[in-house]
Amino acid sequence: MNYDFEKALIIAKKEFADKLWSPIFLSLLGTFVLAVFAVTYREILLIEQFSQIGRTPLSAVLEGFYSTSLMMTWFGPLVGIALSFDSVIKERKSASLNVLLTHPVFRDTIILGKMLGAVLLLLVVMLISSGISLGTIILLLGAKVSAMELSRIAVWFILTFLYALVFLGIGLVCSIYVREATDSLVYNIVIWLTLSIMFSWILTFLSYSLEPVVSAGVQDITDSLLALSPMHHYAELSTGKTGLGWGAGGGSYGRDSMEGILDIRFTLAQWLKEFWTNLVVLFIAPLILLIAAYLKFLREDISA
């Protein structure tokens, strides 16, 4: 490799600061944090109502994170998109890439630095939102958090971060392939709507459309298509549901089924055995996207 890691860190710091103090990003962050607080507060009210009629959850702390999972499913990808959709485009438009490359800075150093900056800021955002959710639950319920609950929340946090990281990778790839920031944003929004919000509805519509034509195997087709959505894998890992998008429906599949990492009726080993394929996909998907963006940038024409 030709990159100098210290120079990559300098670029990462600049990328981190530029994104952090962007008015658009700050507005999105504020809205996102308020939304997380709102859904957590609503979940706490529901927990208290159910407790009054004798339906006390096994863990009120973890129960509060189910609604947070829904919020992360819908809007976590937007944070990843906001951090990456114009990362390369804005540098190309301002011709700053040409200036950088006149100095002893290699292409791989630049793209590595931009990736590190965006990933670190995404990590900070996920920490803040998760901290808001946990803090709200502790303060309003007065609940104590056990080591077991903290371990479940830590795993949930990693899953949520990986899910948002998928869309950061998608945004970075689009930023390299597309020449205009507006076009890149539109493509990313369409991908987000398709894979996270409307995917369940699309598959339902597809199954009803194919049923008169295909006599058998419709369910197998839709089950296979589910694997294309990172939302599906995150939903199963966090809540045990096949989807959390529009049309996915609510409620549990049954008291005997595992409801994701937040379900303390089952051990972590049982959870891993049940959902290990989803976990592998959620780890590999962002890695593939980031590698694709890295390799494409090395061969990209950086002229405006």
mmCIF file of C-alpha atoms in Angstrom:
data_model
loop_
_atom_site.group_PDB
_atom_site.id
_atom_site.type_symbol
_atom_site.label_atom_id
_atom_site.label_comp_id
_atom_site.label_asym_id
_atom_site.label_seq_id
_atom_site.Cartn_x
_atom_site.Cartn_y
_atom_site.Cartn_z
ATOM 1 C CA MET A 1 0.000 0.000 0.000
ATOM 2 C CA ASN A 2 1.170 3.521 -0.835
ATOM 3 C CA TYR A 3 -0.781 5.436 1.756
ATOM 4 C CA ASP A 4 0.706 7.117 4.814
ATOM 5 C CA PHE A 5 -1.583 6.361 7.744
ATOM 6 C CA GLU A 6 -0.724 9.595 9.556
ATOM 7 C CA LYS A 7 -1.776 11.603 6.519
ATOM 8 C CA ALA A 8 -4.917 9.521 6.256
ATOM 9 C CA LEU A 9 -5.732 10.457 9.861
ATOM 10 C CA ILE A 10 -5.286 14.152 9.038
ATOM 11 C CA ILE A 11 -7.737 13.801 6.147
ATOM 12 C CA ALA A 12 -10.084 11.837 8.441
ATOM 13 C CA LYS A 13 -10.032 14.647 11.026
ATOM 14 C CA LYS A 14 -10.843 17.205 8.333
ATOM 15 C CA GLU A 15 -13.680 15.043 6.967
ATOM 16 C CA PHE A 16 -15.016 14.528 10.494
ATOM 17 C CA ALA A 17 -14.986 18.257 11.271
ATOM 18 C CA ASP A 18 -16.452 19.312 7.912
ATOM 19 C CA LYS A 19 -19.378 16.921 8.245
ATOM 20 C CA LEU A 20 -19.934 17.561 11.953
ATOM 21 C CA TRP A 21 -20.352 21.321 11.568
ATOM 22 C CA SER A 22 -22.377 21.179 8.384
ATOM 23 C CA PRO A 23 -25.750 22.937 8.996
ATOM 24 C CA ILE A 24 -27.582 20.226 7.054
ATOM 25 C CA PHE A 25 -26.000 17.454 9.089
ATOM 26 C CA LEU A 26 -26.591 19.244 12.394
ATOM 27 C CA SER A 27 -30.262 19.682 11.487
ATOM 28 C CA LEU A 28 -30.539 15.994 10.610
ATOM 29 C CA LEU A 29 -28.751 14.987 13.811
ATOM 30 C CA GLY A 30 -31.036 17.136 15.962
ATOM 31 C CA THR A 31 -34.146 15.729 14.296
ATOM 32 C CA PHE A 32 -32.842 12.183 14.620
ATOM 33 C CA VAL A 33 -32.040 12.548 18.330
ATOM 34 C CA LEU A 34 -35.467 14.083 19.038
ATOM 35 C CA ALA A 35 -37.145 11.245 17.146
ATOM 36 C CA VAL A 36 -35.223 8.631 19.148
ATOM 37 C CA PHE A 37 -36.217 10.370 22.392
ATOM 38 C CA ALA A 38 -39.866 10.554 21.288
ATOM 39 C CA VAL A 39 -40.212 6.861 20.411
ATOM 40 C CA THR A 40 -38.373 5.827 23.573
ATOM 41 C CA TYR A 41 -40.647 8.006 25.697
ATOM 42 C CA ARG A 42 -43.703 6.534 23.977
ATOM 43 C CA GLU A 43 -42.443 3.012 24.652
ATOM 44 C CA ILE A 44 -41.941 3.877 28.333
ATOM 45 C CA LEU A 45 -45.539 5.082 28.592
ATOM 46 C CA LEU A 46 -46.719 1.801 27.068
ATOM 47 C CA ILE A 47 -44.580 -0.204 29.499
ATOM 48 C CA GLU A 48 -46.082 1.678 32.444
ATOM 49 C CA GLN A 49 -49.621 1.149 31.131
ATOM 50 C CA PHE A 50 -49.079 -2.582 30.690
ATOM 51 C CA SER A 51 -47.472 -2.798 34.141
ATOM 52 C CA GLN A 52 -50.642 -1.398 35.700
ATOM 53 C CA ILE A 53 -52.637 -4.349 34.348
ATOM 54 C CA GLY A 54 -50.055 -6.902 35.429
ATOM 55 C CA ARG A 55 -48.152 -7.314 32.163
ATOM 56 C CA THR A 56 -44.679 -6.453 33.363
ATOM 57 C CA PRO A 57 -41.876 -7.186 30.825
ATOM 58 C CA LEU A 58 -38.950 -9.367 31.791
ATOM 59 C CA SER A 59 -36.656 -6.391 31.193
ATOM 60 C CA ALA A 60 -38.144 -2.903 31.017
ATOM 61 C CA VAL A 61 -34.775 -1.534 29.878
ATOM 62 C CA LEU A 62 -34.503 -3.837 26.859
ATOM 63 C CA GLU A 63 -38.214 -3.522 26.109
ATOM 64 C CA GLY A 64 -37.655 0.184 25.536
ATOM 65 C CA PHE A 65 -35.182 -0.551 22.760
ATOM 66 C CA TYR A 66 -37.739 -2.307 20.547
ATOM 67 C CA SER A 67 -39.231 1.000 19.417
ATOM 68 C CA THR A 68 -35.722 2.410 19.075
ATOM 69 C CA SER A 69 -34.970 -0.461 16.692
ATOM 70 C CA LEU A 70 -37.881 0.626 14.517
ATOM 71 C CA MET A 71 -36.611 4.209 14.488
ATOM 72 C CA MET A 72 -33.092 3.046 13.595
ATOM 73 C CA THR A 73 -34.476 0.857 10.808
ATOM 74 C CA TRP A 74 -36.202 3.777 9.148
ATOM 75 C CA PHE A 75 -33.892 6.709 9.826
ATOM 76 C CA GLY A 76 -30.482 5.276 10.740
ATOM 77 C CA PRO A 77 -29.667 4.839 7.019
ATOM 78 C CA LEU A 78 -30.298 8.560 6.456
ATOM 79 C CA VAL A 79 -27.403 9.381 8.767
ATOM 80 C CA GLY A 80 -25.100 7.106 6.777
ATOM 81 C CA ILE A 81 -26.318 8.655 3.518
ATOM 82 C CA ALA A 82 -25.843 12.215 4.810
ATOM 83 C CA LEU A 83 -22.239 11.418 5.707
ATOM 84 C CA SER A 84 -21.269 9.979 2.337
ATOM 85 C CA PHE A 85 -23.493 10.923 -0.619
ATOM 86 C CA ASP A 86 -21.276 13.883 -1.661
ATOM 87 C CA SER A 87 -17.956 12.909 -0.063
ATOM 88 C CA VAL A 88 -16.056 12.617 -3.335
ATOM 89 C CA ILE A 89 -18.336 14.793 -5.483
ATOM 90 C CA LYS A 90 -17.736 17.960 -3.462
ATOM 91 C CA GLU A 91 -13.972 17.450 -3.599
ATOM 92 C CA ARG A 92 -14.121 16.854 -7.346
ATOM 93 C CA LYS A 93 -16.257 19.952 -7.904
ATOM 94 C CA SER A 94 -13.956 22.172 -5.875
ATOM 95 C CA ALA A 95 -10.883 20.664 -7.614
ATOM 96 C CA SER A 96 -9.378 20.023 -4.173
ATOM 97 C CA LEU A 97 -8.523 16.458 -5.200
ATOM 98 C CA ASN A 98 -6.240 17.805 -7.896
ATOM 99 C CA VAL A 99 -4.560 20.056 -5.331
ATOM 100 C CA LEU A 100 -4.133 17.199 -2.866
ATOM 101 C CA LEU A 101 -2.556 14.975 -5.485
ATOM 102 C CA THR A 102 0.058 17.611 -6.332
ATOM 103 C CA HIS A 103 1.394 16.989 -2.832
ATOM 104 C CA PRO A 104 2.953 13.700 -1.711
ATOM 105 C CA VAL A 105 -0.482 12.237 -0.909
ATOM 106 C CA PHE A 106 -1.619 9.108 -2.709
ATOM 107 C CA ARG A 107 -5.143 8.284 -3.817
ATOM 108 C CA ASP A 108 -5.504 5.412 -1.373
ATOM 109 C CA THR A 109 -4.523 7.751 1.476
ATOM 110 C CA ILE A 110 -7.262 10.185 0.477
ATOM 111 C CA ILE A 111 -10.059 7.643 0.210
ATOM 112 C CA LEU A 112 -8.966 5.868 3.391
ATOM 113 C CA GLY A 113 -8.990 9.171 5.270
ATOM 114 C CA LYS A 114 -12.446 10.088 3.994
ATOM 115 C CA MET A 115 -13.772 6.656 4.940
ATOM 116 C CA LEU A 116 -12.296 6.845 8.437
ATOM 117 C CA GLY A 117 -13.736 10.307 9.039
ATOM 118 C CA ALA A 118 -17.235 9.319 7.930
ATOM 119 C CA VAL A 119 -17.191 6.012 9.843
ATOM 120 C CA LEU A 120 -15.998 7.678 13.055
ATOM 121 C CA LEU A 121 -18.691 10.354 12.846
ATOM 122 C CA LEU A 122 -21.326 7.686 12.200
ATOM 123 C CA LEU A 123 -20.070 5.864 15.291
ATOM 124 C CA VAL A 124 -20.423 9.055 17.350
ATOM 125 C CA VAL A 125 -23.985 9.629 16.103
ATOM 126 C CA MET A 126 -24.988 6.054 16.923
ATOM 127 C CA LEU A 127 -23.433 6.396 20.402
ATOM 128 C CA ILE A 128 -25.323 9.631 21.053
ATOM 129 C CA SER A 129 -28.678 8.249 19.901
ATOM 130 C CA SER A 130 -28.236 4.995 21.833
ATOM 131 C CA GLY A 131 -27.167 6.951 24.904
ATOM 132 C CA ILE A 132 -30.263 9.168 24.632
ATOM 133 C CA SER A 133 -32.491 6.098 24.444
ATOM 134 C CA LEU A 134 -30.831 4.339 27.388
ATOM 135 C CA GLY A 135 -30.677 7.503 29.479
ATOM 136 C CA THR A 136 -34.359 8.231 28.896
ATOM 137 C CA ILE A 137 -35.318 4.715 29.966
ATOM 138 C CA ILE A 138 -33.208 4.848 33.135
ATOM 139 C CA LEU A 139 -34.371 8.328 34.187
ATOM 140 C CA LEU A 140 -38.085 7.862 33.540
ATOM 141 C CA LEU A 141 -38.436 4.280 34.700
ATOM 142 C CA GLY A 142 -35.893 4.504 37.483
ATOM 143 C CA ALA A 143 -34.596 1.124 36.375
ATOM 144 C CA LYS A 144 -31.181 -0.258 37.174
ATOM 145 C CA VAL A 145 -29.207 -1.734 34.290
ATOM 146 C CA SER A 146 -27.632 -5.131 34.894
ATOM 147 C CA ALA A 147 -24.464 -6.429 33.256
ATOM 148 C CA MET A 148 -26.562 -8.825 31.190
ATOM 149 C CA GLU A 149 -28.728 -5.972 29.886
ATOM 150 C CA LEU A 150 -25.660 -3.886 29.093
ATOM 151 C CA SER A 151 -24.177 -6.764 27.093
ATOM 152 C CA ARG A 152 -27.402 -7.097 25.074
ATOM 153 C CA ILE A 153 -27.478 -3.347 24.448
ATOM 154 C CA ALA A 154 -23.821 -3.440 23.347
ATOM 155 C CA VAL A 155 -24.574 -6.162 20.787
ATOM 156 C CA TRP A 156 -27.684 -4.254 19.659
ATOM 157 C CA PHE A 157 -25.530 -1.147 19.212
ATOM 158 C CA ILE A 158 -23.036 -3.012 17.018
ATOM 159 C CA LEU A 159 -25.874 -4.359 14.870
ATOM 160 C CA THR A 160 -27.376 -0.879 14.503
ATOM 161 C CA PHE A 161 -23.997 0.612 13.597
ATOM 162 C CA LEU A 162 -23.376 -2.066 10.951
ATOM 163 C CA TYR A 163 -26.845 -1.497 9.486
ATOM 164 C CA ALA A 164 -26.241 2.258 9.129
ATOM 165 C CA LEU A 165 -22.742 1.527 7.813
ATOM 166 C CA VAL A 166 -24.257 -0.372 4.876
ATOM 167 C CA PHE A 167 -25.934 2.819 3.689
ATOM 168 C CA LEU A 168 -22.809 4.862 4.314
ATOM 169 C CA GLY A 169 -21.040 2.461 1.963
ATOM 170 C CA ILE A 170 -23.820 2.785 -0.613
ATOM 171 C CA GLY A 171 -23.582 6.573 -0.382
ATOM 172 C CA LEU A 172 -19.814 6.496 -0.829
ATOM 173 C CA VAL A 173 -20.067 4.271 -3.904
ATOM 174 C CA CYS A 174 -22.682 6.607 -5.415
ATOM 175 C CA SER A 175 -20.479 9.609 -4.617
ATOM 176 C CA ILE A 176 -17.673 8.101 -6.689
ATOM 177 C CA TYR A 177 -19.779 6.924 -9.626
ATOM 178 C CA VAL A 178 -22.110 9.950 -9.878
ATOM 179 C CA ARG A 179 -20.938 13.415 -10.934
ATOM 180 C CA GLU A 180 -23.640 15.580 -9.331
ATOM 181 C CA ALA A 181 -24.441 15.740 -5.605
ATOM 182 C CA THR A 182 -28.169 16.136 -6.315
ATOM 183 C CA ASP A 183 -28.231 12.986 -8.438
ATOM 184 C CA SER A 184 -26.288 11.063 -5.807
ATOM 185 C CA LEU A 185 -28.711 12.154 -3.082
ATOM 186 C CA VAL A 186 -31.733 11.147 -5.191
ATOM 187 C CA TYR A 187 -30.248 7.710 -5.928
ATOM 188 C CA ASN A 188 -29.483 7.160 -2.245
ATOM 189 C CA ILE A 189 -32.970 8.200 -1.151
ATOM 190 C CA VAL A 190 -34.521 5.838 -3.698
ATOM 191 C CA ILE A 191 -32.314 2.988 -2.461
ATOM 192 C CA TRP A 192 -33.230 3.804 1.162
ATOM 193 C CA LEU A 193 -36.956 3.917 0.418
ATOM 194 C CA THR A 194 -36.766 0.678 -1.555
ATOM 195 C CA LEU A 195 -34.645 -1.372 0.832
ATOM 196 C CA SER A 196 -35.831 -0.049 4.196
ATOM 197 C CA ILE A 197 -39.251 1.578 4.049
ATOM 198 C CA MET A 198 -41.164 -0.019 1.172
ATOM 199 C CA PHE A 199 -39.418 -3.373 0.840
ATOM 200 C CA SER A 200 -42.023 -5.336 2.805
ATOM 201 C CA TRP A 201 -44.854 -3.755 0.818
ATOM 202 C CA ILE A 202 -43.054 -4.429 -2.481
ATOM 203 C CA LEU A 203 -42.625 -8.115 -1.633
ATOM 204 C CA THR A 204 -46.262 -8.410 -0.528
ATOM 205 C CA PHE A 205 -47.397 -6.840 -3.778
ATOM 206 C CA LEU A 206 -45.035 -9.106 -5.738
ATOM 207 C CA SER A 207 -46.295 -12.269 -4.044
ATOM 208 C CA TYR A 208 -49.919 -11.409 -4.840
ATOM 209 C CA SER A 209 -48.963 -10.560 -8.432
ATOM 210 C CA LEU A 210 -47.045 -13.807 -8.981
ATOM 211 C CA GLU A 211 -49.530 -16.108 -7.275
ATOM 212 C CA PRO A 212 -51.941 -16.366 -10.259
ATOM 213 C CA VAL A 213 -49.004 -16.998 -12.627
ATOM 214 C CA VAL A 214 -46.725 -19.224 -10.565
ATOM 215 C CA SER A 215 -48.588 -22.134 -9.014
ATOM 216 C CA ALA A 216 -45.888 -22.967 -6.490
ATOM 217 C CA GLY A 217 -42.744 -21.481 -5.070
ATOM 218 C CA VAL A 218 -44.014 -17.907 -4.620
ATOM 219 C CA GLN A 219 -43.099 -17.922 -0.934
ATOM 220 C CA ASP A 220 -39.632 -19.280 -1.767
ATOM 221 C CA ILE A 221 -39.118 -16.443 -4.245
ATOM 222 C CA THR A 222 -40.141 -13.746 -1.780
ATOM 223 C CA ASP A 223 -38.061 -15.337 0.989
ATOM 224 C CA SER A 224 -35.028 -15.268 -1.313
ATOM 225 C CA LEU A 225 -35.654 -11.622 -2.200
ATOM 226 C CA LEU A 226 -35.780 -10.737 1.496
ATOM 227 C CA ALA A 227 -32.069 -11.482 1.699
ATOM 228 C CA LEU A 228 -31.396 -8.499 -0.589
ATOM 229 C CA SER A 229 -32.504 -6.029 2.066
ATOM 230 C CA PRO A 230 -30.160 -5.070 4.932
ATOM 231 C CA MET A 231 -33.316 -4.050 6.785
ATOM 232 C CA HIS A 232 -34.454 -7.684 6.835
ATOM 233 C CA HIS A 233 -31.217 -8.876 8.407
ATOM 234 C CA TYR A 234 -31.175 -6.061 10.971
ATOM 235 C CA ALA A 235 -34.847 -6.626 11.827
ATOM 236 C CA GLU A 236 -34.351 -10.345 12.471
ATOM 237 C CA LEU A 237 -31.227 -9.793 14.535
ATOM 238 C CA SER A 238 -32.704 -7.018 16.676
ATOM 239 C CA THR A 239 -36.399 -7.966 16.988
ATOM 240 C CA GLY A 240 -36.829 -11.416 15.434
ATOM 241 C CA LYS A 241 -39.166 -10.039 12.750
ATOM 242 C CA THR A 242 -38.550 -10.461 9.018
ATOM 243 C CA GLY A 243 -39.061 -6.754 8.441
ATOM 244 C CA LEU A 244 -39.753 -3.434 10.133
ATOM 245 C CA GLY A 245 -40.642 -1.406 7.061
ATOM 246 C CA TRP A 246 -43.966 -0.134 5.775
ATOM 247 C CA GLY A 247 -46.458 -2.978 5.554
ATOM 248 C CA ALA A 248 -44.396 -5.343 7.701
ATOM 249 C CA GLY A 249 -46.967 -5.206 10.477
ATOM 250 C CA GLY A 250 -46.396 -5.207 14.193
ATOM 251 C CA GLY A 251 -46.683 -7.570 17.105
ATOM 252 C CA SER A 252 -44.831 -10.744 17.899
ATOM 253 C CA TYR A 253 -44.756 -13.957 15.925
ATOM 254 C CA GLY A 254 -45.633 -15.827 19.109
ATOM 255 C CA ARG A 255 -44.406 -16.168 22.643
ATOM 256 C CA ASP A 256 -42.308 -19.186 21.736
ATOM 257 C CA SER A 257 -40.373 -17.454 18.957
ATOM 258 C CA MET A 258 -37.155 -15.567 19.595
ATOM 259 C CA GLU A 259 -37.561 -11.805 19.408
ATOM 260 C CA GLY A 260 -34.003 -10.913 18.541
ATOM 261 C CA ILE A 261 -31.075 -9.870 20.691
ATOM 262 C CA LEU A 262 -33.376 -8.026 23.142
ATOM 263 C CA ASP A 263 -35.237 -11.209 24.090
ATOM 264 C CA ILE A 264 -33.685 -12.367 27.382
ATOM 265 C CA ARG A 265 -35.703 -15.604 27.428
ATOM 266 C CA PHE A 266 -32.955 -16.975 25.204
ATOM 267 C CA THR A 267 -29.189 -16.979 25.668
ATOM 268 C CA LEU A 268 -26.734 -15.207 23.386
ATOM 269 C CA ALA A 269 -25.594 -18.610 22.132
ATOM 270 C CA GLN A 270 -29.162 -19.486 21.134
ATOM 271 C CA TRP A 271 -29.545 -16.100 19.441
ATOM 272 C CA LEU A 272 -26.314 -16.608 17.512
ATOM 273 C CA LYS A 273 -27.341 -20.100 16.413
ATOM 274 C CA GLU A 274 -30.711 -18.795 15.206
ATOM 275 C CA PHE A 275 -29.518 -15.715 13.334
ATOM 276 C CA TRP A 276 -25.870 -16.327 12.456
ATOM 277 C CA THR A 277 -26.501 -16.044 8.701
ATOM 278 C CA ASN A 278 -28.077 -12.606 9.172
ATOM 279 C CA LEU A 279 -25.098 -11.563 11.278
ATOM 280 C CA VAL A 280 -22.628 -12.674 8.603
ATOM 281 C CA VAL A 281 -24.482 -10.701 5.936
ATOM 282 C CA LEU A 282 -24.607 -7.576 8.101
ATOM 283 C CA PHE A 283 -20.847 -7.800 8.675
ATOM 284 C CA ILE A 284 -19.901 -8.550 5.069
ATOM 285 C CA ALA A 285 -22.222 -6.111 3.249
ATOM 286 C CA PRO A 286 -20.616 -2.844 4.468
ATOM 287 C CA LEU A 287 -17.152 -4.342 4.047
ATOM 288 C CA ILE A 288 -17.850 -5.195 0.392
ATOM 289 C CA LEU A 289 -19.272 -1.722 -0.273
ATOM 290 C CA LEU A 290 -16.317 0.068 1.326
ATOM 291 C CA ILE A 291 -13.829 -2.095 -0.598
ATOM 292 C CA ALA A 292 -15.746 -1.416 -3.835
ATOM 293 C CA ALA A 293 -15.620 2.332 -3.161
ATOM 294 C CA TYR A 294 -11.905 2.121 -2.336
ATOM 295 C CA LEU A 295 -11.014 0.226 -5.515
ATOM 296 C CA LYS A 296 -13.204 2.418 -7.723
ATOM 297 C CA PHE A 297 -11.655 5.614 -6.366
ATOM 298 C CA LEU A 298 -8.163 4.326 -7.161
ATOM 299 C CA ARG A 299 -9.176 4.078 -10.844
ATOM 300 C CA GLU A 300 -11.401 7.168 -10.931
ATOM 301 C CA ASP A 301 -10.848 10.220 -13.125
ATOM 302 C CA ILE A 302 -10.677 12.919 -10.455
ATOM 303 C CA SER A 303 -10.917 15.838 -12.850
ATOM 304 C CA ALA A 304 -14.052 17.984 -12.436
#
